[in-house]
PDB file of C-alpha atoms in Angstrom:
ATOM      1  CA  UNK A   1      19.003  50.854 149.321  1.00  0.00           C
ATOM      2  CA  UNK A   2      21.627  48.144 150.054  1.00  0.00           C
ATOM      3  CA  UNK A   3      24.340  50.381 148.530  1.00  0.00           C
ATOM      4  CA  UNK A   4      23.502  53.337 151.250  1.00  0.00           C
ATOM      5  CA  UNK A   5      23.294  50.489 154.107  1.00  0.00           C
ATOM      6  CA  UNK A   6      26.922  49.429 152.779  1.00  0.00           C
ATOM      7  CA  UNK A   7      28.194  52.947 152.681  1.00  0.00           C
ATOM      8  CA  UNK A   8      26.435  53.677 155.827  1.00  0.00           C
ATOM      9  CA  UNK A   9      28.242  50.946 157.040  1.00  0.00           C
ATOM     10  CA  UNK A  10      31.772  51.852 156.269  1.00  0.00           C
ATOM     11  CA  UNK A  11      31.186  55.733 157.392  1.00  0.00           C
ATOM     12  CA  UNK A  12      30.023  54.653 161.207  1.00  0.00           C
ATOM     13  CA  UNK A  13      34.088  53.172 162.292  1.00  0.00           C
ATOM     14  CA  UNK A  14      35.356  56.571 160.424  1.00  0.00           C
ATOM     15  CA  UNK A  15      33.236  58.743 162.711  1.00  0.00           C
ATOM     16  CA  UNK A  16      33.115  56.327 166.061  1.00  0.00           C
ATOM     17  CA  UNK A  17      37.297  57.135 165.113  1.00  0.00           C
ATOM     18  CA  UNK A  18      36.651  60.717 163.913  1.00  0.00           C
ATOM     19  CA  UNK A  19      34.088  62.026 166.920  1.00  0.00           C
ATOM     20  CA  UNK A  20      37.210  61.493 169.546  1.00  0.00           C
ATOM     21  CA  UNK A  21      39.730  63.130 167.657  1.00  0.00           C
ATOM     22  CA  UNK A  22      37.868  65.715 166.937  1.00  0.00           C
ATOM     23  CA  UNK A  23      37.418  66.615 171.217  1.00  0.00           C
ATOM     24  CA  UNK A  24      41.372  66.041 171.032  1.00  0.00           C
ATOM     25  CA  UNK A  25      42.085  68.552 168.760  1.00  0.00           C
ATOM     26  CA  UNK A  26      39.149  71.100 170.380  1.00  0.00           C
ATOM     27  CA  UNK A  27      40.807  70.261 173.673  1.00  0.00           C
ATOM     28  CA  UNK A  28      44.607  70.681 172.502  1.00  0.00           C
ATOM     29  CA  UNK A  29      44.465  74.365 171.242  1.00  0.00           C
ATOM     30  CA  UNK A  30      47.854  74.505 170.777  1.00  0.00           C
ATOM     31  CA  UNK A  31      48.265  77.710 172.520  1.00  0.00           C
ATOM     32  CA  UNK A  32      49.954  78.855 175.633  1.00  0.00           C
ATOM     33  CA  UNK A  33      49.883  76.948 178.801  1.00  0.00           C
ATOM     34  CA  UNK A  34      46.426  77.654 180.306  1.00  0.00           C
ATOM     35  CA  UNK A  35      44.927  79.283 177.118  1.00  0.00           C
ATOM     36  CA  UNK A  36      41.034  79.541 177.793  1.00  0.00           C
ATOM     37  CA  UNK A  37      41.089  78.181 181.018  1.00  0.00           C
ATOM     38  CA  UNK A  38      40.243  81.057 184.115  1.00  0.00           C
ATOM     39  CA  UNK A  39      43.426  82.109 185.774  1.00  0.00           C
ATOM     40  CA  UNK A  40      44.311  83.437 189.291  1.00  0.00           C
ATOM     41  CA  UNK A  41      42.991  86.841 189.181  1.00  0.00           C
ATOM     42  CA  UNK A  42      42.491  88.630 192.278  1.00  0.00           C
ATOM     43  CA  UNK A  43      41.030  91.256 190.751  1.00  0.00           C
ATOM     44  CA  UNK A  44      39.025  89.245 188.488  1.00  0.00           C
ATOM     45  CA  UNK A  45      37.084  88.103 191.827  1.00  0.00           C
ATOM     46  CA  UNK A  46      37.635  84.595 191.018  1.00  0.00           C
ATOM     47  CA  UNK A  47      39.923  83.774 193.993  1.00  0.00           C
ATOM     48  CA  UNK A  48      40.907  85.254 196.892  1.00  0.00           C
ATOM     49  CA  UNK A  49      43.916  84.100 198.234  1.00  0.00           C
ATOM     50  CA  UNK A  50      44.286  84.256 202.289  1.00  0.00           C
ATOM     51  CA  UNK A  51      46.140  87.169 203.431  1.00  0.00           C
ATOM     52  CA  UNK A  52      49.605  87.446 204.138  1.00  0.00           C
ATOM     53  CA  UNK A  53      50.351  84.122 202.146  1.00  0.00           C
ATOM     54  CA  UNK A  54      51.990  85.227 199.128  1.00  0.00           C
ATOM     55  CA  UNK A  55      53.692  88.273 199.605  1.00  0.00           C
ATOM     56  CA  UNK A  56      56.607  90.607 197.315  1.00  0.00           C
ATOM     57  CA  UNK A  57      59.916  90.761 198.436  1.00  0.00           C
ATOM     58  CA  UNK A  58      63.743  89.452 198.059  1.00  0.00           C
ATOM     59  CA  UNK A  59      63.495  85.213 198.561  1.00  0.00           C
ATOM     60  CA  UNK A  60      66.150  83.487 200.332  1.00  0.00           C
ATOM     61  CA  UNK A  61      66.258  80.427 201.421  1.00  0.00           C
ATOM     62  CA  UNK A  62      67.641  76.271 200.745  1.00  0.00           C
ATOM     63  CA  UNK A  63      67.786  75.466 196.963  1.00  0.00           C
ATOM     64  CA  UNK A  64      65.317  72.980 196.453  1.00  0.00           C
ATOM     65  CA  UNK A  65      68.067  69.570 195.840  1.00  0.00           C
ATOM     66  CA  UNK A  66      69.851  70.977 198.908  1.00  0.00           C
ATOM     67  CA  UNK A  67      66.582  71.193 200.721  1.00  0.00           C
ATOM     68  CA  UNK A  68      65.355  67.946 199.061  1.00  0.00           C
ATOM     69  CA  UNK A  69      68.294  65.865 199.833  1.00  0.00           C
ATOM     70  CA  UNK A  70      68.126  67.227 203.841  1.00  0.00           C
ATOM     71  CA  UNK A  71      64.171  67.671 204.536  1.00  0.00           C
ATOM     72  CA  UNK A  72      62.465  65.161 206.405  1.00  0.00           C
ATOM     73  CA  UNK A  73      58.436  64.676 206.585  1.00  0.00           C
ATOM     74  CA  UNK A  74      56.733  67.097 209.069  1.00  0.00           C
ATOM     75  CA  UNK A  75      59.866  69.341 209.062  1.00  0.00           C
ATOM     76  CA  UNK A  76      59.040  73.075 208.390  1.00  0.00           C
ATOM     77  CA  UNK A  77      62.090  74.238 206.136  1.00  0.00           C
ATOM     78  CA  UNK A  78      61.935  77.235 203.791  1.00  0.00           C
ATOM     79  CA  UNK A  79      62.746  76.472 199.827  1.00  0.00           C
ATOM     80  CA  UNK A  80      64.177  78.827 197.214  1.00  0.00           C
ATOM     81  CA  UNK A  81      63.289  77.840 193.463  1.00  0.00           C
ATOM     82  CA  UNK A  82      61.884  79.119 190.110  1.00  0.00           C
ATOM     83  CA  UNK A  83      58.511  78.366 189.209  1.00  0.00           C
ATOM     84  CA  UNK A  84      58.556  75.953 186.513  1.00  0.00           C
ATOM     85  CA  UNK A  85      59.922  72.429 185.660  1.00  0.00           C
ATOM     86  CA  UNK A  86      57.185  71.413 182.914  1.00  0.00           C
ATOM     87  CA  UNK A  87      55.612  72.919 180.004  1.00  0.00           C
ATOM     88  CA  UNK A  88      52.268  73.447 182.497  1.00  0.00           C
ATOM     89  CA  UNK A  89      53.717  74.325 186.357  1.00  0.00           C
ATOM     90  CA  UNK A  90      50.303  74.904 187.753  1.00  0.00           C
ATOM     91  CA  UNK A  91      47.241  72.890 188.079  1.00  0.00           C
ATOM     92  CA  UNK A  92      43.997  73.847 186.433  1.00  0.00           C
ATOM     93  CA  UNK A  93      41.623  72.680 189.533  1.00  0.00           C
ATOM     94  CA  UNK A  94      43.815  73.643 192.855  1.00  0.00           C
ATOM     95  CA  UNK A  95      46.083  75.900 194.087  1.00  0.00           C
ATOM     96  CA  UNK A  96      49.362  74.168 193.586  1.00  0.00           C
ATOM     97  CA  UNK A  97      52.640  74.495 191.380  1.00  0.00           C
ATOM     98  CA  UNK A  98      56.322  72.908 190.780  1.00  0.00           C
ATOM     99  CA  UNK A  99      59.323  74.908 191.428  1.00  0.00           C
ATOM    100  CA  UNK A 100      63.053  74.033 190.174  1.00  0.00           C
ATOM    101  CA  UNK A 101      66.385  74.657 192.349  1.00  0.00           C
ATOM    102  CA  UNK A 102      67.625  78.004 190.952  1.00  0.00           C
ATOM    103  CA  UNK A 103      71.216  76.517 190.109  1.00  0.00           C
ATOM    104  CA  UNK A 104      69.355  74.707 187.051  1.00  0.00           C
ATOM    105  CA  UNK A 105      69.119  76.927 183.876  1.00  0.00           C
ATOM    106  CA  UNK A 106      66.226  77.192 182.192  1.00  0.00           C
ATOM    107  CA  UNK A 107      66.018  78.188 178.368  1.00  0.00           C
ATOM    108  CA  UNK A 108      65.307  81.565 178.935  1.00  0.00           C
ATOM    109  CA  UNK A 109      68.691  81.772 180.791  1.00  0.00           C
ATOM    110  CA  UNK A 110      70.613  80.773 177.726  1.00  0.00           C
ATOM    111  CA  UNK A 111      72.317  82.339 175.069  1.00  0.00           C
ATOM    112  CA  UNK A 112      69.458  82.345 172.812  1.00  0.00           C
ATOM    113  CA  UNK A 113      66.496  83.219 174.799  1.00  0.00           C
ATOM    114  CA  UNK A 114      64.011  83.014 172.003  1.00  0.00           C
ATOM    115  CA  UNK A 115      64.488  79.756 170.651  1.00  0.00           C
ATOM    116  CA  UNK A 116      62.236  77.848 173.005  1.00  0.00           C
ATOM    117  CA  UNK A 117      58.473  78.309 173.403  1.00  0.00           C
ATOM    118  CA  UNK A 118      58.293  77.697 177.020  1.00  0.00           C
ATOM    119  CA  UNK A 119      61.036  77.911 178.465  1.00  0.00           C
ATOM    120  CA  UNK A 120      59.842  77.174 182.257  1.00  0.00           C
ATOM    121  CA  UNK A 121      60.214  73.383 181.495  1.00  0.00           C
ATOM    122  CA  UNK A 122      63.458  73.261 181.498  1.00  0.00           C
ATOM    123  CA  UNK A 123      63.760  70.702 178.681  1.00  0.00           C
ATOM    124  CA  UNK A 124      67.430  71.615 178.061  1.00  0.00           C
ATOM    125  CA  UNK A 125      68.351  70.060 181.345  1.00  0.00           C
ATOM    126  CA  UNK A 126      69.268  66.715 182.094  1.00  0.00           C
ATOM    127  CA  UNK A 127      65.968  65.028 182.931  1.00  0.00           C
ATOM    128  CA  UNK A 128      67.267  63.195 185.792  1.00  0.00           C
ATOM    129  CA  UNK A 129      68.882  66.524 187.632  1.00  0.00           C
ATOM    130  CA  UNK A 130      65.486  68.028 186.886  1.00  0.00           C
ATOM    131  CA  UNK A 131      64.002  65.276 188.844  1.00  0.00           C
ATOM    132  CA  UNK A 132      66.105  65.398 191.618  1.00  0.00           C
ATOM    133  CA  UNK A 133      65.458  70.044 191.828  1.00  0.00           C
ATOM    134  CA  UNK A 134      62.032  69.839 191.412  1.00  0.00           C
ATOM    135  CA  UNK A 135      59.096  70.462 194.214  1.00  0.00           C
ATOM    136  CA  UNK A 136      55.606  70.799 194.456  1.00  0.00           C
ATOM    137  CA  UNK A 137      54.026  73.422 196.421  1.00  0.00           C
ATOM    138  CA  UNK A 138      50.754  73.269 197.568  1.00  0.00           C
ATOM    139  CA  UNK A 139      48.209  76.211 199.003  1.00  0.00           C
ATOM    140  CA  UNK A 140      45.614  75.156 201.548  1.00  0.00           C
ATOM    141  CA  UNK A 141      43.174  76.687 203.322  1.00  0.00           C
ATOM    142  CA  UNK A 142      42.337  76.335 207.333  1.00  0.00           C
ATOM    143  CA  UNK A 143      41.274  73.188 207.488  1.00  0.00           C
ATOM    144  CA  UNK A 144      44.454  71.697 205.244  1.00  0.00           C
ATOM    145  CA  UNK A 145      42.923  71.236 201.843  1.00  0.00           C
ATOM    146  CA  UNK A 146      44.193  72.798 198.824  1.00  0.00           C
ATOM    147  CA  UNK A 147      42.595  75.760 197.787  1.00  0.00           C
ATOM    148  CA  UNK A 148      40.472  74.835 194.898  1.00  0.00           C
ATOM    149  CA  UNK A 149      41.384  77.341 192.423  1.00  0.00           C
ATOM    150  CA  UNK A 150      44.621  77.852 190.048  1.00  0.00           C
ATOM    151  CA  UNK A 151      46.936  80.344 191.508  1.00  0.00           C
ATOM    152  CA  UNK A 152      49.045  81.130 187.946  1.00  0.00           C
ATOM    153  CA  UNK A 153      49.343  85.027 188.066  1.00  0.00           C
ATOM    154  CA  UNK A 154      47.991  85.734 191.271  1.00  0.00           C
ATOM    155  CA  UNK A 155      50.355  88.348 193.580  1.00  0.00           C
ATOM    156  CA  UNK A 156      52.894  87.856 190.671  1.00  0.00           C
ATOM    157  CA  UNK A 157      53.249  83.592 190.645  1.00  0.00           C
ATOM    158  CA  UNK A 158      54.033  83.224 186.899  1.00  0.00           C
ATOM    159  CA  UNK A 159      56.245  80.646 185.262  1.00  0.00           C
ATOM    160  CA  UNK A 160      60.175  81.561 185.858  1.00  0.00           C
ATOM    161  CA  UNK A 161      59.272  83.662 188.998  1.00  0.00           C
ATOM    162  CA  UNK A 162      61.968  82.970 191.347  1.00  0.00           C
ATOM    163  CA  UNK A 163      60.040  82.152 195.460  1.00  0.00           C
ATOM    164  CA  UNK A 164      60.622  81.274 198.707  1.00  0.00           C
ATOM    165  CA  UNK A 165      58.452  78.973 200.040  1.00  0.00           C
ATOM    166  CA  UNK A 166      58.137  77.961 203.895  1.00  0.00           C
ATOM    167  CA  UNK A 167      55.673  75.055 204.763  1.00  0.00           C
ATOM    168  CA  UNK A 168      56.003  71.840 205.721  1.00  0.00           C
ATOM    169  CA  UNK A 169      57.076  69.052 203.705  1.00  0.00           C
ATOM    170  CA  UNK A 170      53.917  66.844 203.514  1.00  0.00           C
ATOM    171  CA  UNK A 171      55.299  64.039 201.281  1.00  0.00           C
ATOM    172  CA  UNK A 172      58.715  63.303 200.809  1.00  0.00           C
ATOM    173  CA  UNK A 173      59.635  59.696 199.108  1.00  0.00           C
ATOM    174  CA  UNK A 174      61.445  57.247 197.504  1.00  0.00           C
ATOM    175  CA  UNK A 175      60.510  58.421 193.971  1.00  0.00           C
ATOM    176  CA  UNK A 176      61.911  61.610 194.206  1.00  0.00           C
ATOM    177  CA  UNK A 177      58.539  63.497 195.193  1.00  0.00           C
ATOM    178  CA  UNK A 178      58.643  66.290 197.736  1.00  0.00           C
ATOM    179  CA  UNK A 179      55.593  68.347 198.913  1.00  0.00           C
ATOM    180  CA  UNK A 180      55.790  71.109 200.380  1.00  0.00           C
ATOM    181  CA  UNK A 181      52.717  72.818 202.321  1.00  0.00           C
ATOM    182  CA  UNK A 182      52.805  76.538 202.214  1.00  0.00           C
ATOM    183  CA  UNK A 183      52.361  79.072 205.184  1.00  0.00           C
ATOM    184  CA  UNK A 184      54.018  82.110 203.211  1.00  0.00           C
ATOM    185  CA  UNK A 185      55.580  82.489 200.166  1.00  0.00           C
ATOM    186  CA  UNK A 186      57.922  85.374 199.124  1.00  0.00           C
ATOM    187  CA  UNK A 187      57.833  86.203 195.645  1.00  0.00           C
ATOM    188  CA  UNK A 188      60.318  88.537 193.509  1.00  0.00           C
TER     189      UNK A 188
END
C-alpha cells in the first residue's frame, strides 16, 4: 500500500503538467489558419453581412504607410492594401482583419512562391516596415459595434486579397496602430 501511495504520488505533478499540454496540443492543430473554426460563409447562413458593404470591383485608393503617415482620427480616407500581415489576419470572434500597403512583398510574390506556408504574413519583410504598412479594419453594424462574426471568405476577403477600404480611422497612435472603420470595401 505505501508503495502505490508513493507512486501515486510521483504520477499526480506528471499529469497536473501533462492535463495542460495535452489542451495545447488539441488546441494547436497545426493546420491552416482557422482550421475547425466556422468561417464567413454567406451561404452557409452563418453571417450575413449588411448590404452594399463589401462589394467586387478594381480598388484604388492611399497605400496604407502613405495613408498611415497622413490620416488623422475621425478623418474618413479610403486605404488600398492586401489582406494579410500575420500568419492569422482575421479574428475568430468579430468581423475584423489587418491589411499591408501593397508596395510590401509578400512570399507569394517572390521568386519561389512555394517555399513558405503562409505567405500572407509577410515574414520576409523587415518587421519594422511591416509595422509601419499595416492596418486593422474593422466591420460594424448600425449602432458601431463590430459585427460579431469572422468575415475570412465572405464576398471573396481571403488572405492576399488586395481591398479598398473607406471608413474612418477610429484609432490612430503613437504605437503605430491605425483603425480603420469600414463603410464599403472594394474587393478584387
Amino acid at each position: 500500500m505505501a508503495t502505490n501511495r508513493a507512486r501515486t504520488a510521483r504520477l499526480v505533478p506528471i499529469a497536473l503538467l501533462a492535463a495542460p499540454l495535452a489542451c495545447i496540443a488539441v488546441a494547436c492543430d497545426g493546420g491552416s489558419p482557422g482550421a475547425g473554426r466556422a468561417m464567413a460563409t454567406e451561404a452557409g447562413g452563418q453571417m450575413k453581412l449588411p448590404d452594399g458593404l463589401v462589394v467586387a470591383g478594381e480598388p484604388s485608393g492611399t497605400p496604407v504607410a502613405e495613408c498611415k503617415a497622413a490620416a488623422k482620427q475621425g478623418e474618413t480616407v479610403t486605404i488600398l492594401g492586401r489582406i494579410g500581415g500575420s500568419r492569422v489576419p482575421f479574428t475568430n470572434d468579430v468581423a475584423t482583419f489587418t491589411i499591408v500597403d501593397p508596395a510590401l512583398k509578400s512570399c507569394a510574390d517572390g521568386a519561389e512562391p512555394d517555399h513558405c506556408r503562409y505567405p500572407w504574413d509577410y515574414c520576409c519583410e523587415d518587421r519594422a516596415a511591416l509595422k509601419r504598412s499595416m492596418a486593422t479594419i474593422e466591420l460594424v453594424n448600425a449602432a458601431g459595434e463590430p459585427l460579431p462574426f469572422p468575415v475570412r471568405g465572405a464576398s471573396g476577403l481571403v488572405p492576399l486579397a488586395t481591398v479598398a477600404v473607406t471608413g474612418t480611422v477610429v484609432e490612430k497612435n503613437d504605437a503605430g496602430v491605425m483603425v480603420v472603420r469600414a463603410s464599403r470595401i472594394v474587393v478584387k
